[in-house]
């Protein structure tokens, strides 16, 4: 992450229309909506400005070594993926929903776990 672009003071969520401040409660730049966790494809993988502008859907969470969560987004237009830190006021229900989704729909019968 070497973006030198100044973060906009506020942006409007492309999914739910919420007016989102450009910085989270911890002072970190915010790249996604704290309510529905959607983002917009405005930064490309090199940290430059992406021309795409498509909506980015939160598809997964990842845990960093120190325990902090990253939110993984994929663009609905160009399929590029990005990751960004989770803010403390991000919607916990939506976050947990994303985190448990693979467990809620495993690709094999859960009965098998009992036989291990
Ligand atoms: Zn939103
Ligand atoms: Zn895109």
CSV table of N, CA and C and ligand atoms in Angstrom, one decimal:
chain,number,residue,atom,x,y,z
A,1,UNK,N,0.8,-1.2,0.0
A,1,UNK,CA,0.0,0.0,0.0
A,1,UNK,C,0.9,1.2,0.0
A,2,UNK,N,1.0,1.9,-1.2
A,2,UNK,CA,1.9,3.0,-1.2
A,2,UNK,C,1.1,4.2,-1.9
A,3,UNK,N,-0.2,4.2,-1.7
A,3,UNK,CA,-1.0,5.2,-2.3
A,3,UNK,C,-0.7,6.6,-1.7
A,4,UNK,N,-0.5,7.5,-2.5
A,4,UNK,CA,-0.3,8.9,-2.0
A,4,UNK,C,-1.5,9.8,-2.3
A,5,UNK,N,-2.5,9.1,-2.9
A,5,UNK,CA,-3.8,9.9,-3.2
A,5,UNK,C,-4.4,10.3,-1.9
A,6,UNK,N,-4.8,11.6,-1.8
A,6,UNK,CA,-5.5,12.0,-0.6
A,6,UNK,C,-6.9,11.4,-0.5
A,7,UNK,N,-7.2,10.9,0.6
A,7,UNK,CA,-8.5,10.2,0.8
A,7,UNK,C,-9.6,11.3,0.7
A,8,UNK,N,-10.7,11.1,0.0
A,8,UNK,CA,-11.8,12.1,0.0
A,8,UNK,C,-12.4,12.2,1.4
A,9,UNK,N,-12.9,13.3,1.8
A,9,UNK,CA,-13.4,13.5,3.1
A,9,UNK,C,-14.6,12.6,3.4
A,10,UNK,N,-15.5,12.5,2.4
A,10,UNK,CA,-16.6,11.6,2.5
A,10,UNK,C,-16.8,10.9,1.1
A,11,UNK,N,-17.4,9.8,1.1
A,11,UNK,CA,-17.9,9.2,-0.2
A,11,UNK,C,-19.2,8.5,0.1
A,12,UNK,N,-20.0,8.4,-1.0
A,12,UNK,CA,-21.3,7.8,-0.9
A,12,UNK,C,-21.2,6.3,-1.3
A,13,UNK,N,-21.7,5.4,-0.4
A,13,UNK,CA,-21.6,4.0,-0.6
A,13,UNK,C,-22.4,3.6,-1.9
A,14,UNK,N,-21.7,2.9,-2.8
A,14,UNK,CA,-22.4,2.5,-4.1
A,14,UNK,C,-23.5,1.5,-3.9
A,15,UNK,N,-23.5,0.9,-2.8
A,15,UNK,CA,-24.5,-0.2,-2.6
A,15,UNK,C,-25.7,0.3,-1.8
A,16,UNK,N,-25.4,0.9,-0.6
A,16,UNK,CA,-26.5,1.3,0.3
A,16,UNK,C,-26.8,2.8,0.4
A,17,UNK,N,-25.9,3.6,-0.3
A,17,UNK,CA,-26.1,5.0,-0.3
A,17,UNK,C,-25.7,5.8,0.9
A,18,UNK,N,-25.1,5.1,1.9
A,18,UNK,CA,-24.7,5.8,3.1
A,18,UNK,C,-23.5,6.7,2.8
A,19,UNK,N,-23.6,7.9,3.4
A,19,UNK,CA,-22.5,8.9,3.3
A,19,UNK,C,-21.4,8.5,4.3
A,20,UNK,N,-20.3,8.1,3.8
A,20,UNK,CA,-19.2,7.5,4.6
A,20,UNK,C,-18.1,8.4,4.7
A,21,UNK,N,-17.6,8.7,6.0
A,21,UNK,CA,-16.4,9.5,6.2
A,21,UNK,C,-15.2,8.8,5.7
A,22,UNK,N,-14.2,9.5,5.1
A,22,UNK,CA,-13.1,8.9,4.5
A,22,UNK,C,-12.1,8.3,5.5
A,23,UNK,N,-12.3,8.6,6.8
A,23,UNK,CA,-11.5,8.0,7.8
A,23,UNK,C,-12.3,7.4,8.9
A,24,UNK,N,-11.8,6.2,9.4
A,24,UNK,CA,-12.5,5.5,10.4
A,24,UNK,C,-12.3,6.1,11.8
A,25,UNK,N,-12.9,5.5,12.8
A,25,UNK,CA,-12.8,6.0,14.2
A,25,UNK,C,-11.4,5.9,14.7
A,26,UNK,N,-10.5,5.1,14.1
A,26,UNK,CA,-9.2,5.0,14.6
A,26,UNK,C,-8.2,5.9,13.8
A,27,UNK,N,-8.8,6.7,12.9
A,27,UNK,CA,-8.0,7.6,12.1
A,27,UNK,C,-7.4,7.0,10.8
A,28,UNK,N,-7.8,5.7,10.6
A,28,UNK,CA,-7.2,5.1,9.4
A,28,UNK,C,-8.1,5.4,8.2
A,29,UNK,N,-7.5,5.5,7.0
A,29,UNK,CA,-8.3,5.7,5.8
A,29,UNK,C,-9.3,4.6,5.6
A,30,UNK,N,-10.5,4.9,5.2
A,30,UNK,CA,-11.5,3.9,5.0
A,30,UNK,C,-11.7,3.6,3.6
A,31,UNK,N,-11.8,2.3,3.2
A,31,UNK,CA,-12.0,2.0,1.8
A,31,UNK,C,-13.3,1.3,1.5
A,32,UNK,N,-14.1,1.1,2.6
A,32,UNK,CA,-15.4,0.4,2.4
A,32,UNK,C,-16.4,1.0,3.4
A,33,UNK,N,-17.7,0.7,3.0
A,33,UNK,CA,-18.8,1.2,3.8
A,33,UNK,C,-18.9,0.4,5.1
A,34,UNK,N,-19.0,1.1,6.3
A,34,UNK,CA,-19.1,0.4,7.6
A,34,UNK,C,-20.4,-0.4,7.8
A,35,UNK,N,-21.4,0.0,7.0
A,35,UNK,CA,-22.7,-0.7,7.1
A,35,UNK,C,-22.8,-1.9,6.3
A,36,UNK,N,-22.6,-1.9,5.0
A,36,UNK,CA,-22.8,-3.1,4.2
A,36,UNK,C,-21.5,-3.6,3.7
A,37,UNK,N,-20.4,-2.9,4.0
A,37,UNK,CA,-19.0,-3.4,3.8
A,37,UNK,C,-18.6,-3.4,2.3
A,38,UNK,N,-19.5,-2.8,1.4
A,38,UNK,CA,-19.2,-2.7,0.0
A,38,UNK,C,-18.1,-1.6,-0.2
A,39,UNK,N,-17.4,-1.8,-1.3
A,39,UNK,CA,-16.4,-0.8,-1.6
A,39,UNK,C,-16.5,-0.4,-3.1
A,40,UNK,N,-15.7,0.5,-3.6
A,40,UNK,CA,-15.7,0.9,-5.0
A,40,UNK,C,-14.3,0.7,-5.5
A,41,UNK,N,-14.3,0.3,-6.8
A,41,UNK,CA,-13.0,0.0,-7.4
A,41,UNK,C,-12.3,1.3,-7.9
A,42,UNK,N,-11.6,2.0,-7.0
A,42,UNK,CA,-11.0,3.2,-7.4
A,42,UNK,C,-9.5,3.2,-7.3
A,43,UNK,N,-9.0,2.2,-6.6
A,43,UNK,CA,-7.5,2.0,-6.5
A,43,UNK,C,-7.1,0.7,-7.1
A,44,UNK,N,-6.1,0.7,-8.0
A,44,UNK,CA,-5.7,-0.6,-8.6
A,44,UNK,C,-4.7,-1.3,-7.7
A,45,UNK,N,-4.2,-2.4,-8.2
A,45,UNK,CA,-3.3,-3.2,-7.3
A,45,UNK,C,-2.0,-2.6,-7.1
A,46,UNK,N,-1.6,-1.6,-7.9
A,46,UNK,CA,-0.3,-1.0,-7.7
A,46,UNK,C,-0.4,0.2,-6.8
A,47,UNK,N,-1.7,0.5,-6.3
A,47,UNK,CA,-1.9,1.7,-5.5
A,47,UNK,C,-2.2,2.9,-6.3
A,48,UNK,N,-2.3,2.8,-7.7
A,48,UNK,CA,-2.7,3.9,-8.5
A,48,UNK,C,-4.2,4.0,-8.6
A,49,UNK,N,-4.7,5.0,-9.4
A,49,UNK,CA,-6.1,5.1,-9.6
A,49,UNK,C,-6.6,4.2,-10.6
A,50,UNK,N,-7.6,3.4,-10.2
A,50,UNK,CA,-8.3,2.5,-11.1
A,50,UNK,C,-9.3,3.2,-12.0
A,51,UNK,N,-9.4,2.9,-13.3
A,51,UNK,CA,-10.4,3.5,-14.1
A,51,UNK,C,-11.7,2.9,-13.9
A,52,UNK,N,-11.7,1.7,-13.4
A,52,UNK,CA,-12.9,0.8,-13.4
A,52,UNK,C,-14.1,1.5,-12.7
A,53,UNK,N,-14.0,1.8,-11.4
A,53,UNK,CA,-15.1,2.4,-10.7
A,53,UNK,C,-16.2,1.5,-10.3
A,54,UNK,N,-16.1,0.2,-10.5
A,54,UNK,CA,-17.1,-0.8,-10.3
A,54,UNK,C,-17.3,-1.0,-8.8
A,55,UNK,N,-18.5,-1.6,-8.5
A,55,UNK,CA,-18.8,-2.0,-7.1
A,55,UNK,C,-17.9,-3.2,-6.7
A,56,UNK,N,-17.4,-3.1,-5.4
A,56,UNK,CA,-16.6,-4.2,-4.9
A,56,UNK,C,-17.4,-4.9,-3.8
A,57,UNK,N,-17.6,-6.2,-4.0
A,57,UNK,CA,-18.4,-6.9,-3.0
A,57,UNK,C,-17.5,-7.6,-2.0
A,58,UNK,N,-17.8,-7.5,-0.7
A,58,UNK,CA,-16.9,-8.2,0.3
A,58,UNK,C,-17.2,-9.7,0.2
A,59,UNK,N,-16.1,-10.5,-0.1
A,59,UNK,CA,-16.3,-11.9,-0.3
A,59,UNK,C,-15.7,-12.8,0.8
A,60,UNK,N,-14.8,-12.2,1.5
A,60,UNK,CA,-14.1,-13.1,2.5
A,60,UNK,C,-13.4,-12.2,3.5
A,61,UNK,N,-13.0,-12.8,4.6
A,61,UNK,CA,-12.1,-12.1,5.6
A,61,UNK,C,-10.9,-13.0,5.7
A,62,UNK,N,-9.8,-12.3,6.1
A,62,UNK,CA,-8.5,-13.0,6.3
A,62,UNK,C,-8.0,-12.4,7.6
A,63,UNK,N,-7.3,-13.3,8.4
A,63,UNK,CA,-6.7,-12.9,9.7
A,63,UNK,C,-5.2,-12.7,9.5
A,64,UNK,N,-4.7,-11.5,9.9
A,64,UNK,CA,-3.3,-11.3,9.9
A,64,UNK,C,-2.6,-11.9,11.1
A,65,UNK,N,-1.3,-11.9,11.0
A,65,UNK,CA,-0.5,-12.6,12.0
A,65,UNK,C,-0.8,-12.0,13.4
A,66,UNK,N,-1.0,-10.7,13.5
A,66,UNK,CA,-1.2,-10.1,14.8
A,66,UNK,C,-2.7,-10.3,15.3
A,67,UNK,N,-3.5,-10.9,14.5
A,67,UNK,CA,-4.9,-11.1,14.8
A,67,UNK,C,-5.9,-10.1,14.2
A,68,UNK,N,-5.4,-9.1,13.5
A,68,UNK,CA,-6.2,-8.1,12.9
A,68,UNK,C,-6.9,-8.7,11.6
A,69,UNK,N,-8.1,-8.3,11.4
A,69,UNK,CA,-8.8,-8.9,10.2
A,69,UNK,C,-8.7,-8.0,9.0
A,70,UNK,N,-8.6,-8.6,7.9
A,70,UNK,CA,-8.6,-8.0,6.6
A,70,UNK,C,-9.9,-8.4,5.9
A,71,UNK,N,-10.5,-7.4,5.2
A,71,UNK,CA,-11.7,-7.7,4.4
A,71,UNK,C,-11.3,-7.8,3.0
A,72,UNK,N,-11.7,-8.9,2.3
A,72,UNK,CA,-11.3,-9.1,0.9
A,72,UNK,C,-12.5,-8.8,0.0
A,73,UNK,N,-12.2,-7.9,-1.0
A,73,UNK,CA,-13.3,-7.5,-1.9
A,73,UNK,C,-13.0,-8.0,-3.3
A,74,UNK,N,-14.0,-8.2,-4.1
A,74,UNK,CA,-13.9,-8.5,-5.5
A,74,UNK,C,-14.8,-7.6,-6.3
A,75,UNK,N,-14.2,-7.0,-7.4
A,75,UNK,CA,-15.0,-6.1,-8.2
A,75,UNK,C,-16.0,-6.8,-9.1
A,76,UNK,N,-17.2,-6.3,-9.1
A,76,UNK,CA,-18.2,-7.0,-9.9
A,76,UNK,C,-18.0,-6.8,-11.4
A,77,UNK,N,-17.3,-5.8,-11.8
A,77,UNK,CA,-17.1,-5.5,-13.2
A,77,UNK,C,-15.9,-6.2,-13.8
A,78,UNK,N,-14.7,-6.1,-13.1
A,78,UNK,CA,-13.5,-6.6,-13.7
A,78,UNK,C,-12.9,-7.8,-12.9
A,79,UNK,N,-13.5,-8.2,-11.8
A,79,UNK,CA,-13.0,-9.3,-11.0
A,79,UNK,C,-11.7,-9.1,-10.3
A,80,UNK,N,-11.2,-7.9,-10.3
A,80,UNK,CA,-10.0,-7.7,-9.5
A,80,UNK,C,-10.3,-7.7,-8.1
A,81,UNK,N,-9.3,-8.3,-7.3
A,81,UNK,CA,-9.6,-8.4,-5.8
A,81,UNK,C,-8.7,-7.4,-5.1
A,82,UNK,N,-9.1,-7.0,-3.9
A,82,UNK,CA,-8.3,-6.2,-3.1
A,82,UNK,C,-8.6,-6.5,-1.6
A,83,UNK,N,-7.7,-6.1,-0.7
A,83,UNK,CA,-8.0,-6.3,0.7
A,83,UNK,C,-7.7,-5.1,1.4
A,84,UNK,N,-8.4,-4.9,2.5
A,84,UNK,CA,-8.2,-3.7,3.3
A,84,UNK,C,-8.5,-4.0,4.8
A,85,UNK,N,-8.0,-3.2,5.7
A,85,UNK,CA,-8.2,-3.5,7.1
A,85,UNK,C,-9.7,-3.3,7.5
A,86,UNK,N,-10.1,-4.1,8.5
A,86,UNK,CA,-11.4,-3.9,9.1
A,86,UNK,C,-11.4,-2.8,10.1
A,87,UNK,N,-12.4,-1.9,10.1
A,87,UNK,CA,-12.4,-0.8,11.1
A,87,UNK,C,-13.3,-1.3,12.3
A,88,UNK,N,-13.0,-0.7,13.4
A,88,UNK,CA,-13.7,-1.1,14.7
A,88,UNK,C,-15.2,-0.9,14.6
A,89,UNK,N,-15.7,0.0,13.7
A,89,UNK,CA,-17.1,0.2,13.7
A,89,UNK,C,-17.8,-0.4,12.5
A,90,UNK,N,-17.0,-1.3,11.8
A,90,UNK,CA,-17.6,-2.1,10.7
A,90,UNK,C,-18.8,-2.9,11.3
A,91,UNK,N,-19.8,-3.2,10.4
A,91,UNK,CA,-20.9,-3.9,10.8
A,91,UNK,C,-20.5,-5.4,11.2
A,92,UNK,N,-20.6,-5.7,12.5
A,92,UNK,CA,-20.1,-6.9,13.0
A,92,UNK,C,-20.9,-8.1,12.5
A,93,UNK,N,-22.2,-7.9,12.4
A,93,UNK,CA,-23.1,-9.0,11.9
A,93,UNK,C,-22.7,-9.4,10.5
A,94,UNK,N,-22.5,-8.3,9.6
A,94,UNK,CA,-22.2,-8.6,8.2
A,94,UNK,C,-20.8,-9.3,8.2
A,95,UNK,N,-19.8,-8.8,9.0
A,95,UNK,CA,-18.5,-9.4,9.0
A,95,UNK,C,-18.6,-10.9,9.4
A,96,UNK,N,-19.3,-11.2,10.5
A,96,UNK,CA,-19.4,-12.5,10.9
A,96,UNK,C,-20.1,-13.4,9.9
A,97,UNK,N,-21.1,-12.8,9.2
A,97,UNK,CA,-21.8,-13.6,8.2
A,97,UNK,C,-20.8,-14.0,7.1
A,98,UNK,N,-19.9,-13.1,6.7
A,98,UNK,CA,-18.9,-13.4,5.7
A,98,UNK,C,-18.0,-14.5,6.2
A,99,UNK,N,-17.6,-14.3,7.5
A,99,UNK,CA,-16.6,-15.2,8.0
A,99,UNK,C,-17.1,-16.7,8.2
A,100,UNK,N,-18.4,-16.8,8.5
A,100,UNK,CA,-18.9,-18.2,8.7
A,100,UNK,C,-19.6,-18.8,7.5
A,101,UNK,N,-19.6,-18.0,6.4
A,101,UNK,CA,-20.3,-18.5,5.2
A,101,UNK,C,-19.8,-19.9,4.7
A,102,UNK,N,-18.4,-20.0,4.6
A,102,UNK,CA,-17.9,-21.3,4.2
A,102,UNK,C,-18.3,-22.5,5.1
A,103,UNK,N,-18.4,-22.2,6.4
A,103,UNK,CA,-18.7,-23.2,7.4
A,103,UNK,C,-20.2,-23.5,7.3
A,104,UNK,N,-21.0,-22.5,7.0
A,104,UNK,CA,-22.4,-22.8,6.9
A,104,UNK,C,-22.8,-23.5,5.6
A,105,UNK,N,-21.9,-23.5,4.6
A,105,UNK,CA,-22.2,-24.3,3.4
A,105,UNK,C,-21.0,-25.0,2.9
A,106,UNK,N,-20.6,-26.0,3.7
A,106,UNK,CA,-19.4,-26.8,3.4
A,106,UNK,C,-19.6,-27.6,2.2
A,107,UNK,N,-18.5,-27.9,1.4
A,107,UNK,CA,-18.6,-28.6,0.1
A,107,UNK,C,-18.7,-30.1,0.4
A,108,UNK,N,-18.8,-30.5,1.6
A,108,UNK,CA,-18.9,-32.0,1.9
A,108,UNK,C,-19.8,-32.1,3.1
A,109,UNK,N,-20.4,-33.3,3.3
A,109,UNK,CA,-21.3,-33.5,4.5
A,109,UNK,C,-20.6,-33.3,5.8
A,110,UNK,N,-21.2,-32.5,6.7
A,110,UNK,CA,-20.5,-32.3,8.0
A,110,UNK,C,-20.4,-33.6,8.9
A,111,UNK,N,-21.2,-34.6,8.6
A,111,UNK,CA,-21.2,-35.8,9.3
A,111,UNK,C,-19.8,-36.4,9.3
A,112,UNK,N,-19.0,-36.2,8.2
A,112,UNK,CA,-17.7,-36.7,8.0
A,112,UNK,C,-16.8,-36.3,9.1
A,113,UNK,N,-17.0,-35.1,9.7
A,113,UNK,CA,-16.2,-34.6,10.8
A,113,UNK,C,-16.2,-35.5,12.0
A,114,UNK,N,-17.4,-36.2,12.2
A,114,UNK,CA,-17.5,-37.0,13.4
A,114,UNK,C,-16.7,-38.3,13.3
A,115,UNK,N,-16.3,-38.6,12.0
A,115,UNK,CA,-15.6,-39.9,11.8
A,115,UNK,C,-14.1,-39.7,11.9
A,116,UNK,N,-13.6,-38.5,12.0
A,116,UNK,CA,-12.1,-38.2,12.0
A,116,UNK,C,-11.5,-38.7,13.3
B,1,LIG,ZN1,-23.0,0.6,2.2
B,2,LIG,ZN1,-13.0,-3.2,-11.3
